[in-house]
Coordinates of C-alpha atoms in Angstrom, one line a residue:
M1 CA 1.9 33.5 14.4
I2 CA 3.3 30.3 15.9
T3 CA 5.3 30.4 19.1
D4 CA 8.6 28.9 20.2
K5 CA 6.6 26.0 21.9
D6 CA 4.8 25.4 18.6
I7 CA 8.1 25.2 16.7
K8 CA 9.5 22.7 19.2
S9 CA 6.4 20.6 18.9
I10 CA 6.5 20.7 15.1
A11 CA 10.2 19.9 15.0
A12 CA 9.6 16.9 17.3
S13 CA 6.8 15.7 15.1
G14 CA 9.1 15.7 12.1
E15 CA 8.4 16.6 8.4
G16 CA 5.2 15.5 6.9
Y17 CA 2.3 16.5 4.7
N18 CA 2.0 19.9 6.5
A19 CA 5.6 20.5 7.6
E20 CA 8.9 21.0 5.8
F21 CA 12.3 21.7 7.3
K22 CA 15.4 23.4 5.8
V23 CA 18.6 23.7 7.8
S24 CA 19.3 27.0 6.0
A25 CA 17.8 29.2 3.2
P26 CA 18.8 27.7 -0.1
A27 CA 20.9 29.8 -2.5
N28 CA 18.1 29.4 -5.1
V29 CA 15.0 30.6 -3.2
R30 CA 12.8 29.1 -6.0
K31 CA 13.2 25.8 -4.1
L32 CA 11.3 27.3 -1.2
T33 CA 8.7 28.8 -3.5
E34 CA 7.9 25.4 -5.0
E35 CA 7.3 24.0 -1.5
I36 CA 5.1 27.0 -0.7
C37 CA 3.1 26.5 -3.9
A38 CA 2.6 22.8 -3.0
F39 CA 1.3 23.7 0.5
A40 CA -1.1 26.3 -0.9
N41 CA -2.5 23.6 -3.3
A42 CA -3.0 21.2 -0.4
S43 CA -4.2 22.1 3.1
G44 CA -1.5 24.7 3.9
G45 CA 1.6 24.1 6.1
V46 CA 4.6 25.5 7.7
L47 CA 8.2 25.7 6.4
L48 CA 10.8 26.0 9.1
I49 CA 14.3 27.3 8.2
G50 CA 16.9 26.4 10.8
V51 CA 15.8 22.8 11.5
D52 CA 17.8 20.0 10.1
D53 CA 16.8 16.6 8.6
N54 CA 17.1 15.0 12.0
N55 CA 14.5 17.4 13.4
V56 CA 17.2 19.3 15.4
I57 CA 16.7 23.0 15.9
Q58 CA 20.0 24.7 14.9
G59 CA 19.0 28.2 13.9
A60 CA 19.5 30.1 10.7
T61 CA 20.3 33.6 9.6
I62 CA 18.4 35.3 6.8
D63 CA 19.5 38.9 5.9
N64 CA 17.3 41.5 4.3
A65 CA 18.4 40.7 0.8
K66 CA 17.5 37.1 1.1
R67 CA 14.2 37.9 2.8
S68 CA 13.4 40.2 0.0
A69 CA 14.3 37.6 -2.6
I70 CA 12.0 35.1 -0.8
H71 CA 9.1 37.6 -0.9
N72 CA 9.7 38.4 -4.6
S73 CA 9.8 34.7 -5.4
I74 CA 6.5 34.0 -3.6
G75 CA 5.0 36.9 -5.6
E76 CA 5.6 34.8 -8.7
I77 CA 2.9 32.3 -7.6
S78 CA -0.4 32.9 -9.4
P79 CA -3.0 33.7 -8.1
A80 CA -1.4 35.6 -5.3
I81 CA -1.0 33.8 -2.0
N82 CA -0.3 35.7 1.2
C83 CA 2.3 34.0 3.4
D84 CA 3.6 35.2 6.7
V85 CA 7.5 35.2 6.9
Y86 CA 9.0 35.9 10.3
A87 CA 11.7 34.9 12.8
V88 CA 11.1 33.3 16.2
D89 CA 13.6 32.9 19.0
V90 CA 13.8 29.3 20.2
D91 CA 16.1 29.0 23.2
G92 CA 18.6 31.5 21.7
S93 CA 18.4 30.1 18.1
E94 CA 16.6 32.1 15.4
I95 CA 14.2 30.0 13.4
W96 CA 12.6 31.5 10.3
V97 CA 9.0 30.6 9.7
I98 CA 7.0 30.7 6.5
E99 CA 3.3 30.0 7.2
I100 CA 1.3 29.0 4.1
P101 CA -2.5 28.9 4.2
S102 CA -4.6 26.5 2.2
G103 CA -5.4 28.5 -0.9
T104 CA -9.0 29.3 -1.7
Q105 CA -8.4 29.7 -5.4
K106 CA -6.7 26.4 -6.3
P107 CA -4.8 25.6 -8.4
Y108 CA -1.8 27.8 -7.7
V109 CA 0.8 27.9 -10.4
L110 CA 4.5 28.8 -10.4
S111 CA 6.0 29.4 -13.9
G112 CA 3.3 27.4 -15.6
A113 CA 3.5 24.4 -13.3
I114 CA 1.4 23.2 -10.4
Y115 CA 3.1 21.8 -7.3
V116 CA 1.3 19.6 -4.9
R117 CA 2.0 17.8 -1.7
N118 CA 2.2 14.0 -2.0
G119 CA 2.5 12.7 1.6
P120 CA 5.7 14.3 3.0
N121 CA 7.0 15.4 -0.4
S122 CA 6.2 18.0 -3.1
Q123 CA 6.0 17.2 -6.8
K124 CA 5.3 19.0 -10.0
V125 CA 2.5 18.3 -12.5
T126 CA 2.6 20.0 -15.9
T127 CA 0.3 18.2 -18.4
V128 CA -3.3 19.0 -18.9
E129 CA -4.3 15.4 -18.0
E130 CA -2.5 15.6 -14.7
M131 CA -4.1 18.9 -13.9
R132 CA -7.6 17.5 -14.7
D133 CA -6.9 14.6 -12.3
F134 CA -5.8 17.0 -9.5
F135 CA -8.5 19.6 -9.9
Q136 CA -11.6 18.0 -11.5
Q137 CA -14.0 19.8 -9.2
A138 CA -13.3 22.5 -6.6
D139 CA -15.1 20.6 -3.9
R140 CA -13.5 17.2 -4.6
I141 CA -9.8 18.0 -5.0
Y142 CA -8.9 15.6 -2.2
F143 CA -11.5 13.5 -0.4
D144 CA -9.4 13.3 2.7
E145 CA -9.1 17.1 3.0
T146 CA -12.9 17.5 3.0
P147 CA -14.3 18.2 6.5
C148 CA -16.5 15.7 8.3
P149 CA -18.5 18.0 10.6
A150 CA -20.7 15.1 12.0
F151 CA -17.6 13.5 13.6
D152 CA -17.4 14.2 17.4
I153 CA -13.7 14.5 18.3
A154 CA -14.4 14.2 22.0
T155 CA -16.0 10.8 21.8
G156 CA -15.1 9.4 18.3
I157 CA -11.3 9.0 18.6
H158 CA -9.9 5.4 18.8
A159 CA -7.5 6.0 21.7
D160 CA -5.4 2.9 21.4
N161 CA -4.9 3.5 17.7
L162 CA -3.9 7.1 18.3
N163 CA -1.4 6.0 21.0
E164 CA 0.0 3.4 18.6
F165 CA 0.4 6.1 15.9
K166 CA 2.2 8.3 18.3
A167 CA 4.6 5.5 19.3
E168 CA 5.3 4.6 15.7
A169 CA 5.7 8.2 14.7
N170 CA 8.0 8.9 17.6
L171 CA 5.7 11.5 19.0
S172 CA 6.0 12.2 22.8
N173 CA 3.0 11.4 25.0
A174 CA 3.7 14.6 26.7
V175 CA 2.4 16.6 23.7
P176 CA -1.3 17.1 24.1
N177 CA -3.5 15.5 21.4
E178 CA -4.9 18.8 20.5
Q179 CA -1.4 20.1 19.6
I180 CA -0.7 16.9 17.6
F181 CA -4.0 17.5 15.6
K182 CA -3.0 21.1 15.0
N183 CA 0.5 20.2 13.9
L184 CA -0.8 17.5 11.5
K185 CA -3.6 19.9 10.3
L186 CA -6.2 17.3 10.9
Q187 CA -8.9 19.9 11.3
D188 CA -10.3 22.6 9.1
Q189 CA -10.7 26.3 10.0
N190 CA -13.9 25.4 11.9
N191 CA -12.1 22.7 13.9
A192 CA -14.0 19.9 12.1
F193 CA -12.0 16.7 11.7
K194 CA -11.2 16.1 8.0
N195 CA -12.2 12.9 6.3
G196 CA -8.6 11.6 6.3
A197 CA -8.4 12.1 10.1
V198 CA -11.7 10.3 10.6
L199 CA -10.4 7.4 8.5
F200 CA -7.1 7.2 10.4
F201 CA -8.2 7.9 13.9
G202 CA -12.0 7.4 14.2
K203 CA -13.4 4.5 16.1
E204 CA -15.8 3.6 13.4
P205 CA -15.1 5.7 10.2
Q206 CA -17.7 3.5 8.4
Q207 CA -20.4 5.5 10.2
Y208 CA -19.4 8.4 7.9
I209 CA -17.8 6.6 4.9
D210 CA -19.7 3.3 4.7
T211 CA -17.4 1.6 2.2
A212 CA -14.2 2.4 4.0
L213 CA -13.4 -1.2 4.9
I214 CA -11.5 -4.2 3.8
R215 CA -13.3 -7.4 2.7
C216 CA -11.3 -10.6 2.8
V217 CA -12.6 -13.6 1.0
A218 CA -11.1 -17.1 0.7
F219 CA -12.1 -19.4 -2.1
D220 CA -11.8 -23.1 -2.5
G221 CA -10.1 -23.5 -5.9
K222 CA -8.9 -21.1 -8.5
D223 CA -12.2 -19.4 -9.2
K224 CA -15.0 -17.7 -7.2
R225 CA -17.5 -20.6 -7.1
Y226 CA -16.9 -21.8 -3.6
I227 CA -16.4 -19.3 -0.7
V228 CA -14.9 -20.8 2.4
D229 CA -14.4 -17.6 4.4
D230 CA -15.7 -14.1 4.2
K231 CA -14.7 -11.3 6.6
K232 CA -15.1 -7.6 6.7
F233 CA -12.6 -5.5 8.7
T234 CA -13.6 -2.1 9.9
G235 CA -12.2 0.6 12.2
P236 CA -9.3 3.0 11.7
L237 CA -7.2 2.3 8.6
Y238 CA -4.2 1.0 10.5
V239 CA -6.4 -1.4 12.5
Q240 CA -7.9 -2.6 9.2
Y241 CA -4.4 -3.2 7.9
K242 CA -3.4 -5.2 11.0
D243 CA -6.6 -7.3 10.8
A244 CA -6.1 -8.1 7.1
I245 CA -2.5 -9.1 7.7
Q246 CA -3.5 -11.4 10.5
W247 CA -6.2 -12.9 8.3
L248 CA -3.7 -13.6 5.6
K249 CA -1.3 -15.1 8.1
N250 CA -4.0 -17.5 9.3
K251 CA -4.7 -18.6 5.7
L252 CA -1.3 -18.8 4.1
D253 CA 1.6 -21.2 4.8
V254 CA 3.9 -19.7 7.4
R255 CA 6.9 -21.5 8.8
Y256 CA 9.2 -20.5 11.5
E257 CA 13.0 -20.4 11.7
I258 CA 14.9 -20.0 15.0
E259 CA 18.4 -18.8 15.2
G260 CA 20.3 -21.1 17.4
S261 CA 18.6 -22.8 20.4
T262 CA 17.4 -19.7 22.0
G263 CA 17.5 -17.2 19.2
P264 CA 14.5 -15.1 18.0
R265 CA 11.8 -16.9 15.9
E266 CA 11.5 -15.6 12.3
E267 CA 8.3 -16.0 10.4
I268 CA 8.8 -17.1 6.8
W269 CA 5.6 -16.5 4.7
E270 CA 5.0 -18.4 1.4
I271 CA 4.7 -14.9 -0.1
P272 CA 6.8 -12.3 1.8
Q273 CA 4.7 -10.4 4.4
T274 CA 6.3 -7.1 3.2
A275 CA 4.8 -7.6 -0.2
F276 CA 1.4 -7.7 1.4
K277 CA 2.1 -4.7 3.5
E278 CA 3.1 -2.7 0.5
A279 CA 0.0 -3.7 -1.4
I280 CA -2.5 -3.2 1.4
V281 CA -1.2 0.1 2.5
N282 CA -1.1 1.2 -1.1
A283 CA -4.8 0.3 -1.4
L284 CA -5.7 2.1 1.9
A285 CA -3.8 5.3 1.0
H286 CA -4.6 5.5 -2.7
R287 CA -8.2 4.2 -3.1
D288 CA -10.9 6.4 -4.5
Y289 CA -13.1 7.1 -1.4
Y290 CA -15.5 9.0 -3.5
D291 CA -16.5 5.6 -5.0
R292 CA -19.2 4.4 -2.7
G293 CA -20.0 1.4 -4.8
A294 CA -16.9 -0.7 -4.0
T295 CA -14.6 -1.6 -1.2
I296 CA -11.0 -2.8 -0.9
T297 CA -11.0 -6.6 -1.4
I298 CA -8.4 -9.2 -0.6
E299 CA -9.3 -12.5 -2.4
L300 CA -7.4 -15.7 -1.7
F301 CA -7.4 -18.5 -4.2
D302 CA -5.4 -21.8 -4.3
D303 CA -2.9 -20.3 -6.7
R304 CA -2.9 -16.6 -6.0
V305 CA -3.9 -13.6 -3.9
E306 CA -5.6 -10.6 -5.4
I307 CA -5.7 -7.2 -3.7
A308 CA -8.0 -4.6 -5.3
N309 CA -9.1 -1.1 -4.5
P310 CA -11.5 1.3 -6.2
G311 CA -9.9 3.6 -8.7
G312 CA -7.5 2.7 -11.4
L313 CA -4.2 4.4 -12.1
V314 CA -4.5 8.1 -11.7
S315 CA -3.8 10.2 -14.8
A316 CA -1.0 12.0 -13.0
V317 CA 1.0 8.7 -13.3
S318 CA 1.2 7.3 -16.8
S319 CA 1.7 3.6 -17.5
K320 CA 5.3 4.2 -18.4
D321 CA 5.9 5.9 -15.0
F322 CA 4.1 3.2 -13.1
G323 CA 6.3 1.9 -10.3
K324 CA 8.7 4.9 -10.6
R325 CA 6.4 7.8 -9.7
S326 CA 3.6 8.1 -7.2
H327 CA 0.6 10.3 -6.7
S328 CA -1.9 9.8 -4.0
R329 CA -5.6 10.5 -4.2
N330 CA -5.4 11.0 -0.4
P331 CA -2.2 12.8 0.5
L332 CA -3.2 13.4 4.1
V333 CA -3.8 9.7 4.7
F334 CA -0.6 8.9 2.8
G335 CA 1.3 11.4 4.9
L336 CA 0.1 9.7 8.1
F337 CA 1.2 6.3 6.9
A338 CA 4.5 7.8 6.0
R339 CA 4.9 9.2 9.6
M340 CA 4.5 5.6 10.8
R341 CA 7.2 4.5 8.3
M342 CA 4.6 2.3 6.7
V343 CA 5.5 3.8 3.3
E344 CA 9.0 4.9 2.3
Q345 CA 10.4 6.6 -0.8
I346 CA 7.7 7.9 -3.0
G347 CA 6.9 5.5 -5.9
S348 CA 9.1 2.7 -4.4
G349 CA 6.4 0.4 -3.2
I350 CA 5.7 -1.3 -6.6
G351 CA 9.3 -1.8 -7.2
R352 CA 9.7 -3.3 -3.7
I353 CA 6.9 -5.8 -4.4
K354 CA 8.6 -6.8 -7.7
D355 CA 12.0 -7.2 -6.0
L356 CA 10.6 -9.3 -3.1
M357 CA 8.8 -11.7 -5.4
K358 CA 12.0 -12.1 -7.5
E359 CA 14.2 -12.6 -4.5
N360 CA 12.0 -15.4 -3.2
D361 CA 11.9 -17.2 -6.6
L362 CA 8.2 -16.4 -7.1
Q363 CA 6.3 -15.4 -10.2
P364 CA 6.4 -11.6 -10.9
P365 CA 3.4 -9.7 -9.6
H366 CA 0.7 -8.6 -12.0
F367 CA -0.9 -5.2 -11.9
S368 CA -4.1 -4.1 -13.6
F369 CA -5.7 -0.6 -13.7
D370 CA -9.1 -1.1 -15.3
G371 CA -11.6 0.6 -12.9
M372 CA -10.0 -1.2 -9.9
F373 CA -6.3 -1.1 -9.2
T374 CA -5.5 -4.8 -8.6
V375 CA -2.2 -6.5 -7.5
T376 CA -2.0 -10.2 -8.1
L377 CA 0.6 -12.2 -6.2
T378 CA 1.0 -15.8 -7.4
R379 CA 1.4 -18.4 -4.6
P380 CA 4.2 -21.0 -4.8
F381 CA 3.0 -24.3 -6.0
D382 CA 2.6 -26.9 -3.2
F383 CA 2.7 -30.3 -4.8
E384 CA 1.7 -32.2 -1.7
K385 CA -1.5 -30.2 -1.2
W386 CA -2.2 -30.5 -4.9
I387 CA -1.7 -34.2 -5.1
A388 CA -3.8 -34.7 -2.0
R389 CA -6.8 -33.2 -3.8
W390 CA -6.4 -35.9 -6.5
E391 CA -5.9 -38.9 -4.2
K392 CA -9.6 -40.1 -4.4
H393 CA -9.8 -39.4 -8.1
L394 CA -6.8 -41.3 -9.4
T395 CA -5.4 -44.8 -9.1
D396 CA -2.3 -45.4 -7.1
N397 CA -0.3 -46.0 -10.2
R398 CA -1.3 -42.6 -11.7
L399 CA -0.5 -40.9 -8.4
E400 CA 2.9 -42.5 -8.4
I401 CA 3.5 -41.3 -12.0
L402 CA 2.7 -37.7 -11.0
R403 CA 5.0 -37.9 -8.0
A404 CA 7.8 -39.3 -10.1
V405 CA 7.4 -36.5 -12.7
N406 CA 7.4 -33.9 -10.0
E407 CA 10.7 -35.2 -8.7
N408 CA 12.2 -35.5 -12.2
S409 CA 10.6 -33.9 -15.2
K410 CA 12.9 -35.9 -17.6
V411 CA 12.0 -39.3 -16.2
T412 CA 11.7 -42.0 -18.9
I413 CA 8.9 -44.6 -19.5
G414 CA 11.4 -47.3 -18.6
E415 CA 12.4 -45.6 -15.4
L416 CA 8.7 -45.2 -14.4
A417 CA 8.0 -48.8 -15.2
S418 CA 10.9 -50.0 -13.1
K419 CA 9.9 -47.6 -10.2
I420 CA 6.2 -48.5 -10.1
G421 CA 6.5 -52.1 -11.0
I422 CA 4.3 -52.3 -14.1
S423 CA 5.0 -52.7 -17.9
D424 CA 6.0 -49.9 -20.2
T425 CA 2.7 -50.3 -22.0
A426 CA 0.7 -49.9 -18.8
I427 CA 2.8 -46.8 -18.0
G428 CA 1.9 -45.4 -21.5
K429 CA -1.8 -46.1 -21.0
N430 CA -1.9 -44.4 -17.6
M431 CA 0.0 -41.4 -18.9
D432 CA -2.5 -41.1 -21.8
V433 CA -5.3 -40.9 -19.2
L434 CA -3.4 -38.2 -17.2
K435 CA -3.0 -36.2 -20.5
E436 CA -6.7 -36.5 -21.2
L437 CA -7.5 -35.3 -17.7
G438 CA -5.2 -32.3 -18.4
L439 CA -2.8 -33.1 -15.6
L440 CA 0.2 -34.0 -17.7
D441 CA 1.8 -32.7 -20.9
R442 CA 5.0 -33.3 -22.9
E443 CA 7.3 -30.5 -23.9
G444 CA 9.5 -31.6 -26.8
T445 CA 10.1 -35.1 -28.1
K446 CA 13.4 -36.9 -27.7
G447 CA 15.3 -35.2 -24.9
G448 CA 12.2 -33.3 -23.9
N449 CA 10.5 -33.2 -20.5
W450 CA 7.2 -33.8 -18.8
K451 CA 5.1 -30.9 -17.4
L452 CA 2.6 -31.0 -14.6
L453 CA -0.5 -28.9 -15.2
H454 CA -1.9 -27.8 -11.9
I455 CA -5.6 -28.1 -12.4
L456 CA -7.9 -29.1 -9.6
P457 CA -10.6 -31.8 -9.6
E458 CA -14.1 -30.3 -10.2
N459 CA -16.0 -32.7 -7.8
D460 CA -15.5 -35.4 -5.3
D461 CA -16.4 -38.3 -7.6
G462 CA -13.5 -40.6 -8.5
V463 CA -12.3 -40.3 -12.1
G464 CA -10.2 -42.8 -14.0
K465 CA -10.1 -45.3 -11.2
S466 CA -9.7 -48.3 -13.6
G467 CA -6.3 -49.2 -14.9

């Protein structure tokens, strides 16, 4: 049985993967039973009745009839799961506790449906395909729930990362770490740290999970022929996230806006930073850690950024539900990110990336699910950087034509001739060369417009320098 001190600590920690609060017992007790079934299919948990959504202990009353209804409803879960239901006095307020163990006969079913924890929420799965995805093998239901007995809690914890987690999750430093580990259910029944806890709080989780890292690679151009930077970021997952964000910041165009003469400085990224946050946290929380043949990769090209992680779209989420519904392969890890408010509403991350790209007049993101889950974010076209790559390949006249077309796609031959100071015929010949090089195209005839094709030079030798 948990004590009043335990309840205060759990309430202060807030709801999460292993804790759910209800201000009062619902009229329909089945709502409680669905949560109980979900906890049993995960790593267990505690349901507190008498604590509100703001984590305030208010107290609740449950009479014998309601208590009997709760027990009867729990009895509908198959196979049977034994839960402790009791009241605890917390400073004069009665809090009802339902303790749910992690079931040993998963999956647990309620009225033909399986309920599971997905971060701080419960969700139902009903189809055969979804069930196969959740319960392929008894010993690999969730990688992050599997114990890592080789991890030494006394020496292996990344103290600064743990303190940062507590600050972001609004956990008091007065609460002992051991109590926090207990509340978050980071250890199994033998007190071994779970894989998810090692990933999130270990100094070097790569000692135990060697591919649990982010590889960041920058390429010169639009393909993978020329690598200009290659970094591997290790350590706890949140540290990896911060290192990857900093790497991107150093590589991408970032400008600063200051409000007034003394106002705060705002960073404006060429692609919104929040879009990268959503994509990277998604990769860290949802990747298939059973796959030891691949890592999370962030690949930077001249025209795009690709963020990929092992494991395609889980079968619990169909393509038609993509972006609307979420299921994590690693609900413990997802729940820890949720406590730091790194993830918000379940299934909203993909929609947020789409909205951010649209709001900033950027190309829509592209998602692919074949083996790797890949998010592709198209960079805005930077004409000055692009034209600079062509300066030693093209004559001044051809460069001026490209600049004029960039300023006005409907510019005429006559206007170009007047602007550059050469004949219409010379303009035509130079434009023919630009077309042959694949740099310029015409859309429509009379009343049409010119289109720049953003290809890059293949080498450093000058081309088309005559004319």
